[in-house]
mmCIF file of C-alpha atoms in Angstrom:
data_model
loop_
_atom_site.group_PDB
_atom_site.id
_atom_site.type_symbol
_atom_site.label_atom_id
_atom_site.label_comp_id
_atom_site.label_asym_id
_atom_site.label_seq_id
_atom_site.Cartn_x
_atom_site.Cartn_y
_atom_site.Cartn_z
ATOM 1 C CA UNK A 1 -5.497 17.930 -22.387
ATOM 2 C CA UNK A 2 -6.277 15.774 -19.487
ATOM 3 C CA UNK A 3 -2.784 14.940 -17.552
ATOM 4 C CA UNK A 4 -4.085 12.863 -14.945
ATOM 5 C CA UNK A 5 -5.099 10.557 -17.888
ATOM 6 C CA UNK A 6 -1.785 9.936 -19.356
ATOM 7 C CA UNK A 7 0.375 7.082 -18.529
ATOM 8 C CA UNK A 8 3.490 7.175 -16.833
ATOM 9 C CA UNK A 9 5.379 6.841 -20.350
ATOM 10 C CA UNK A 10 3.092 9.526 -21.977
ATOM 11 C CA UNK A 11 3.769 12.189 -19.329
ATOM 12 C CA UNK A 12 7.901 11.383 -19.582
ATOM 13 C CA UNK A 13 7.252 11.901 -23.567
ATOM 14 C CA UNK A 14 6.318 15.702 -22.345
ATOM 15 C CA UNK A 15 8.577 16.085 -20.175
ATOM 16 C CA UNK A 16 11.544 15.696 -22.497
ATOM 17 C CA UNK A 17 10.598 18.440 -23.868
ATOM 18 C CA UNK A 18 9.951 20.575 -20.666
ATOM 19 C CA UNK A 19 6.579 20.286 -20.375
ATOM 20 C CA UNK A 20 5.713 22.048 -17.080
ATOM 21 C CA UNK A 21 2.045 20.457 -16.886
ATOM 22 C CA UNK A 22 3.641 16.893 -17.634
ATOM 23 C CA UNK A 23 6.098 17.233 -14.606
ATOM 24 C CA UNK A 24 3.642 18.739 -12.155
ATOM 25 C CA UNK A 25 1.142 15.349 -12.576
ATOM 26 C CA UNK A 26 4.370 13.089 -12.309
ATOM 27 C CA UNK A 27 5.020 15.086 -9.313
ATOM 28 C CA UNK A 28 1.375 14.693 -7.614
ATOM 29 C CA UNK A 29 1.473 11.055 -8.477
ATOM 30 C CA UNK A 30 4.666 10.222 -6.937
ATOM 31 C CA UNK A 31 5.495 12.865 -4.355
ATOM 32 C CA UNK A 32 3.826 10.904 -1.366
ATOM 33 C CA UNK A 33 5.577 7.933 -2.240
ATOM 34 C CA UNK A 34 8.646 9.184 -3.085
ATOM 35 C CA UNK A 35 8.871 11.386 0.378
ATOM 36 C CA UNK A 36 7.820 8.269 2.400
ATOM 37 C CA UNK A 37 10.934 6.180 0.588
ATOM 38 C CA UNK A 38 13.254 9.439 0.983
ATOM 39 C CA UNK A 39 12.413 10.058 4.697
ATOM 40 C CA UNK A 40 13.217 6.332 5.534
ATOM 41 C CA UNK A 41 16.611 6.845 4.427
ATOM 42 C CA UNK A 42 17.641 10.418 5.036
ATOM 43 C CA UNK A 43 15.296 10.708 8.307
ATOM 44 C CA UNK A 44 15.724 14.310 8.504
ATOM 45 C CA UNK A 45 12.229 15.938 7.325
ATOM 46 C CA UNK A 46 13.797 19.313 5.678
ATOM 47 C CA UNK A 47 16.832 16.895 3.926
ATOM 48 C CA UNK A 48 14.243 14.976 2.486
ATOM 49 C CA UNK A 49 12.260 17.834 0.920
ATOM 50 C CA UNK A 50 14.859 18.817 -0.345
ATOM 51 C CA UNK A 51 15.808 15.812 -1.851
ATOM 52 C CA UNK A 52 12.264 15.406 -3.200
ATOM 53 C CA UNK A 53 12.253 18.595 -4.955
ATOM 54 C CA UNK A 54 16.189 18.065 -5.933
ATOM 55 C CA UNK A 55 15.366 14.163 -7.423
ATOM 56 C CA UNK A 56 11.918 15.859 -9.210
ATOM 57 C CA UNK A 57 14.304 18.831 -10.914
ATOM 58 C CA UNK A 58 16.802 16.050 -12.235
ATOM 59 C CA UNK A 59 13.873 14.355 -13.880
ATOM 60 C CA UNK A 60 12.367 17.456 -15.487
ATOM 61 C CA UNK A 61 16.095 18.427 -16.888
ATOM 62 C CA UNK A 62 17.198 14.492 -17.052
ATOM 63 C CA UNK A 63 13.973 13.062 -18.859
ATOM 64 C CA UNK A 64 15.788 12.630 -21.902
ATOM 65 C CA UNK A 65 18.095 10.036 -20.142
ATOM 66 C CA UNK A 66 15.482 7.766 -19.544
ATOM 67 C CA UNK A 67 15.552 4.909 -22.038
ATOM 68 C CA UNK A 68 11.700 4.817 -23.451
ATOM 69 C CA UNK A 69 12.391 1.266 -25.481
ATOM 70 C CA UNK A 70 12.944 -0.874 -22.161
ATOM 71 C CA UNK A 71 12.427 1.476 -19.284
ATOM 72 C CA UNK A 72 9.954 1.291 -16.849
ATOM 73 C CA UNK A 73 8.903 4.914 -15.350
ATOM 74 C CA UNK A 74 8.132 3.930 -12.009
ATOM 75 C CA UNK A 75 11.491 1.592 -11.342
ATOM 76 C CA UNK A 76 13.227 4.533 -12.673
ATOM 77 C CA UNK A 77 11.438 7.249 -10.496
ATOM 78 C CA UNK A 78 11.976 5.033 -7.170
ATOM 79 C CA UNK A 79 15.479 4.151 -8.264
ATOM 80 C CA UNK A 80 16.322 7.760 -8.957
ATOM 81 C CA UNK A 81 14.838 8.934 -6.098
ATOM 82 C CA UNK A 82 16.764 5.649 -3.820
ATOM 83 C CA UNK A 83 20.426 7.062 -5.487
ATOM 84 C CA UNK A 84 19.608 10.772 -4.857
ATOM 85 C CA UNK A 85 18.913 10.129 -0.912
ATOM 86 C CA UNK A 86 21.801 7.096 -0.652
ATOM 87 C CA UNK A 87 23.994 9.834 -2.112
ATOM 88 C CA UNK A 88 23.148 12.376 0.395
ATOM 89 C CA UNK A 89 23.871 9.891 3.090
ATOM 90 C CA UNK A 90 27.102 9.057 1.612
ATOM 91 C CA UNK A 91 28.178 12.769 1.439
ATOM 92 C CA UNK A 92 27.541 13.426 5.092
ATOM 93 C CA UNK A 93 29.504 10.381 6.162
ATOM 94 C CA UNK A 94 32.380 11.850 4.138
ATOM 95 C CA UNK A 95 32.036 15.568 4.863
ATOM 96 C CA UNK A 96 32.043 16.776 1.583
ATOM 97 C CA UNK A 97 29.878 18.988 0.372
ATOM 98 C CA UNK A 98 27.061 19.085 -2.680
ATOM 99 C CA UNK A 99 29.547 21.661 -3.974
ATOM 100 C CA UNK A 100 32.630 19.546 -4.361
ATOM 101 C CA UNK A 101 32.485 16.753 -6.153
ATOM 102 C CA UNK A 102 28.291 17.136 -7.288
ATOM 103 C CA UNK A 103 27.995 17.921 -10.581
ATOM 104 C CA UNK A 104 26.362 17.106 -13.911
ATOM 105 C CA UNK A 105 28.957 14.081 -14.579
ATOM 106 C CA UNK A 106 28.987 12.873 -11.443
ATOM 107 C CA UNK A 107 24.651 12.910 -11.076
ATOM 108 C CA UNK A 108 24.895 11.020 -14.641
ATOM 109 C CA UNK A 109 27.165 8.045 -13.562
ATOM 110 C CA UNK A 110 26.165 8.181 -10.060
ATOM 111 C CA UNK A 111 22.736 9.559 -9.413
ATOM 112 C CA UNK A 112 20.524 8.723 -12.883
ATOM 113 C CA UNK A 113 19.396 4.888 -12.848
ATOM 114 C CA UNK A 114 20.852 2.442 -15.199
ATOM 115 C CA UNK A 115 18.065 -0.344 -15.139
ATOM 116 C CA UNK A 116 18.754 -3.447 -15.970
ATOM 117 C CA UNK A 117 16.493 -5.196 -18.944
ATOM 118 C CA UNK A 118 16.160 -8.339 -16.920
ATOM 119 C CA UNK A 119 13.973 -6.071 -14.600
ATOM 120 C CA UNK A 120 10.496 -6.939 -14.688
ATOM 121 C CA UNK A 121 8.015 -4.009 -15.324
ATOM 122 C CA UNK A 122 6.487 -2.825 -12.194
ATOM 123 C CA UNK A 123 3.978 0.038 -11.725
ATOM 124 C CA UNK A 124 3.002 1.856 -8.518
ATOM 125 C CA UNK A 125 -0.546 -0.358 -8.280
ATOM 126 C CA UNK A 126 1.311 -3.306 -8.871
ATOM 127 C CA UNK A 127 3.899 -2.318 -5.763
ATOM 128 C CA UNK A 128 1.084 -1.205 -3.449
ATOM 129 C CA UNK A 129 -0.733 -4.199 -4.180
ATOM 130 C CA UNK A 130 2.600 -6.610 -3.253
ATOM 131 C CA UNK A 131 3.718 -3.838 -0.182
ATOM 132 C CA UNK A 132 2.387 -6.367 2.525
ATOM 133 C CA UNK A 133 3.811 -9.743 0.840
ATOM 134 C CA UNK A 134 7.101 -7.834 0.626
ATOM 135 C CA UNK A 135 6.957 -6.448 4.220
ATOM 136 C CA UNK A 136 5.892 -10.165 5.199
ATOM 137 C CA UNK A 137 8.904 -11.562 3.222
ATOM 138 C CA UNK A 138 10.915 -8.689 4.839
ATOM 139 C CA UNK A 139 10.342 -10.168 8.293
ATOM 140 C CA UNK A 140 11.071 -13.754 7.858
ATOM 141 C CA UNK A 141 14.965 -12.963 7.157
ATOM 142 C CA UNK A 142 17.038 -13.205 10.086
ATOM 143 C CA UNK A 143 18.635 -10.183 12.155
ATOM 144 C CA UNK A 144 21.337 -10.189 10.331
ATOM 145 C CA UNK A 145 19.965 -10.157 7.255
ATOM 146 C CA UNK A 146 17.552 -7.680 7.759
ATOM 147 C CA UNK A 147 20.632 -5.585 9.222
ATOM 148 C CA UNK A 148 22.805 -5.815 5.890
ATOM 149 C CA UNK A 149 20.069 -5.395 3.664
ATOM 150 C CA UNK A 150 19.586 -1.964 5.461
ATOM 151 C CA UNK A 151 22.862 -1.173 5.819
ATOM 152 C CA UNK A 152 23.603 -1.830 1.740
ATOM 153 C CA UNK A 153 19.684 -0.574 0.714
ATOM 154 C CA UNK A 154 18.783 1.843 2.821
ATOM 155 C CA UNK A 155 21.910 3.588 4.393
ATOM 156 C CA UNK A 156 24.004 3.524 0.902
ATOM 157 C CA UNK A 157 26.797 1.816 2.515
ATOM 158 C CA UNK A 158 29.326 -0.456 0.388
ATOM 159 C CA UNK A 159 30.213 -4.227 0.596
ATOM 160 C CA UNK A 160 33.344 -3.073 1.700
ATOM 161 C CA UNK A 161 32.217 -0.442 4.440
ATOM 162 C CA UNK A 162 29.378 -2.684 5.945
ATOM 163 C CA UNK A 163 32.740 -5.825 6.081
ATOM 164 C CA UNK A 164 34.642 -3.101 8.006
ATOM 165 C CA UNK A 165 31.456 -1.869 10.277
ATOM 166 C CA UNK A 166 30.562 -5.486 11.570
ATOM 167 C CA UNK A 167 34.251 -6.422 11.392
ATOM 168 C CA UNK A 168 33.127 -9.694 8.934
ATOM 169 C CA UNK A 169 34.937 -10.390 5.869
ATOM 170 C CA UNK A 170 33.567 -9.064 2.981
ATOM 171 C CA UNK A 171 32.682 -12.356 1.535
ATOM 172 C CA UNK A 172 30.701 -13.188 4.148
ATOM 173 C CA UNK A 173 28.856 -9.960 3.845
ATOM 174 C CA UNK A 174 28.537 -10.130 -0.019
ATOM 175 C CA UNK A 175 27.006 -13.845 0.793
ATOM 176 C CA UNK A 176 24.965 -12.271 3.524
ATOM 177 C CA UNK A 177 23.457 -9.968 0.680
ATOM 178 C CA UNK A 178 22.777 -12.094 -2.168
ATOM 179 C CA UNK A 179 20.763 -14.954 0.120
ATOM 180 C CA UNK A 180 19.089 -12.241 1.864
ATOM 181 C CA UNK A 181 17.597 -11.046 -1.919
ATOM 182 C CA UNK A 182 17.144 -14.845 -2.876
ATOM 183 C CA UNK A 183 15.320 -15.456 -0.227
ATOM 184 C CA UNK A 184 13.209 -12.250 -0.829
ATOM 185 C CA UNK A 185 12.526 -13.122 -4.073
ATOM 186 C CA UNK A 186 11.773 -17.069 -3.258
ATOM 187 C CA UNK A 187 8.831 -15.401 -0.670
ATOM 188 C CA UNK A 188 7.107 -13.010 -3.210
ATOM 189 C CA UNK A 189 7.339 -15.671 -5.695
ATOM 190 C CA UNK A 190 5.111 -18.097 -3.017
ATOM 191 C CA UNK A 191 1.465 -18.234 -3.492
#
């Protein structure tokens, strides 16, 4: 069997039931991306590696979470892989350790996406061919907004923690947010 010929939702089908060929294509078809999106966050080259390899273990042992009626593989991937490095980053800010409060409960409520059906289906040609109208829309937001977005997307920190970092109240910040996405949206949906 040819795995580099299988879709995205074929090669989760095999990987439910631990098929090591099925996880090692998902794995050469993502990696790149998913280490690019990682090191953004996390920064630190080994940390990310780590988390790569960490996020690509919780999908081989995971796959069966993944909802195959209205899940999309690659939102889940890049979701899973965003939660996995936003919870690292939120662990070192607290000095805890992977050892005392990680576990399988906590990686299924905190770590494993829940996607939304509202979601539209997006596939990783689809997102490389938006990348530069989303990088464009990216840098037509203000400072600001550009500065919460990061703060909330990138660096895993709360409404409530990003209020108390720019000493704003956390209205203003949830506003900050939501007209930051709207207006994200409003440019990609521009012809």
């Amino acid at each position: 069997m040819e795995y580099n010929r299988l879709s995205d939702i074929e090669l989760m089908e095999k990987i439910t039931v631990y098929d090591k060929q099925a996880i090692e294509e998902l794995f050469k078809r993502y990696s790149q991306l998913l280490y690019t999106m990682i090191k953004k966050i996390v920064s630190n080259e080994k940390m990310a590696e780590n988390i790569l390899v960490e996020v690509f273990c919780i999908i081989f042992k995971k796959a069966k979470s993944f909802n195959f009626q209205t899940d999309n593989p690659f939102v889940w991937i890049i979701t899973l892989a965003r939660n996995r490095a936003v919870d690292s980053l939120r662990r070192n800010r607290t000095s805890l350790s992977t050892k005392e409060y990680y576990n399988e409960d906590y990686e299924d409520s905190f770590v494993l996406p829940v996607i939304s059906k509202e979601i539209d289906g997006l596939d990783i040609e689809t997102a490389l061919r938006i990348s530069p109208k989303m990088t464009a829309a990216v840098s037509k937001l203000t400072e600001i907004q550009k500065h919460v977005i990061n703060m909330a997307f990138y660096e895993g920190y709360t409404i409530n923690e990003i209020a108390k970092n720019l000493n704003l109240p956390i209205e203003t910040i949830r506003l900050k947010i939501m007209t930051s996405v709207f207006n994200l949206r409003d440019r990609l949906m521009e012809n």
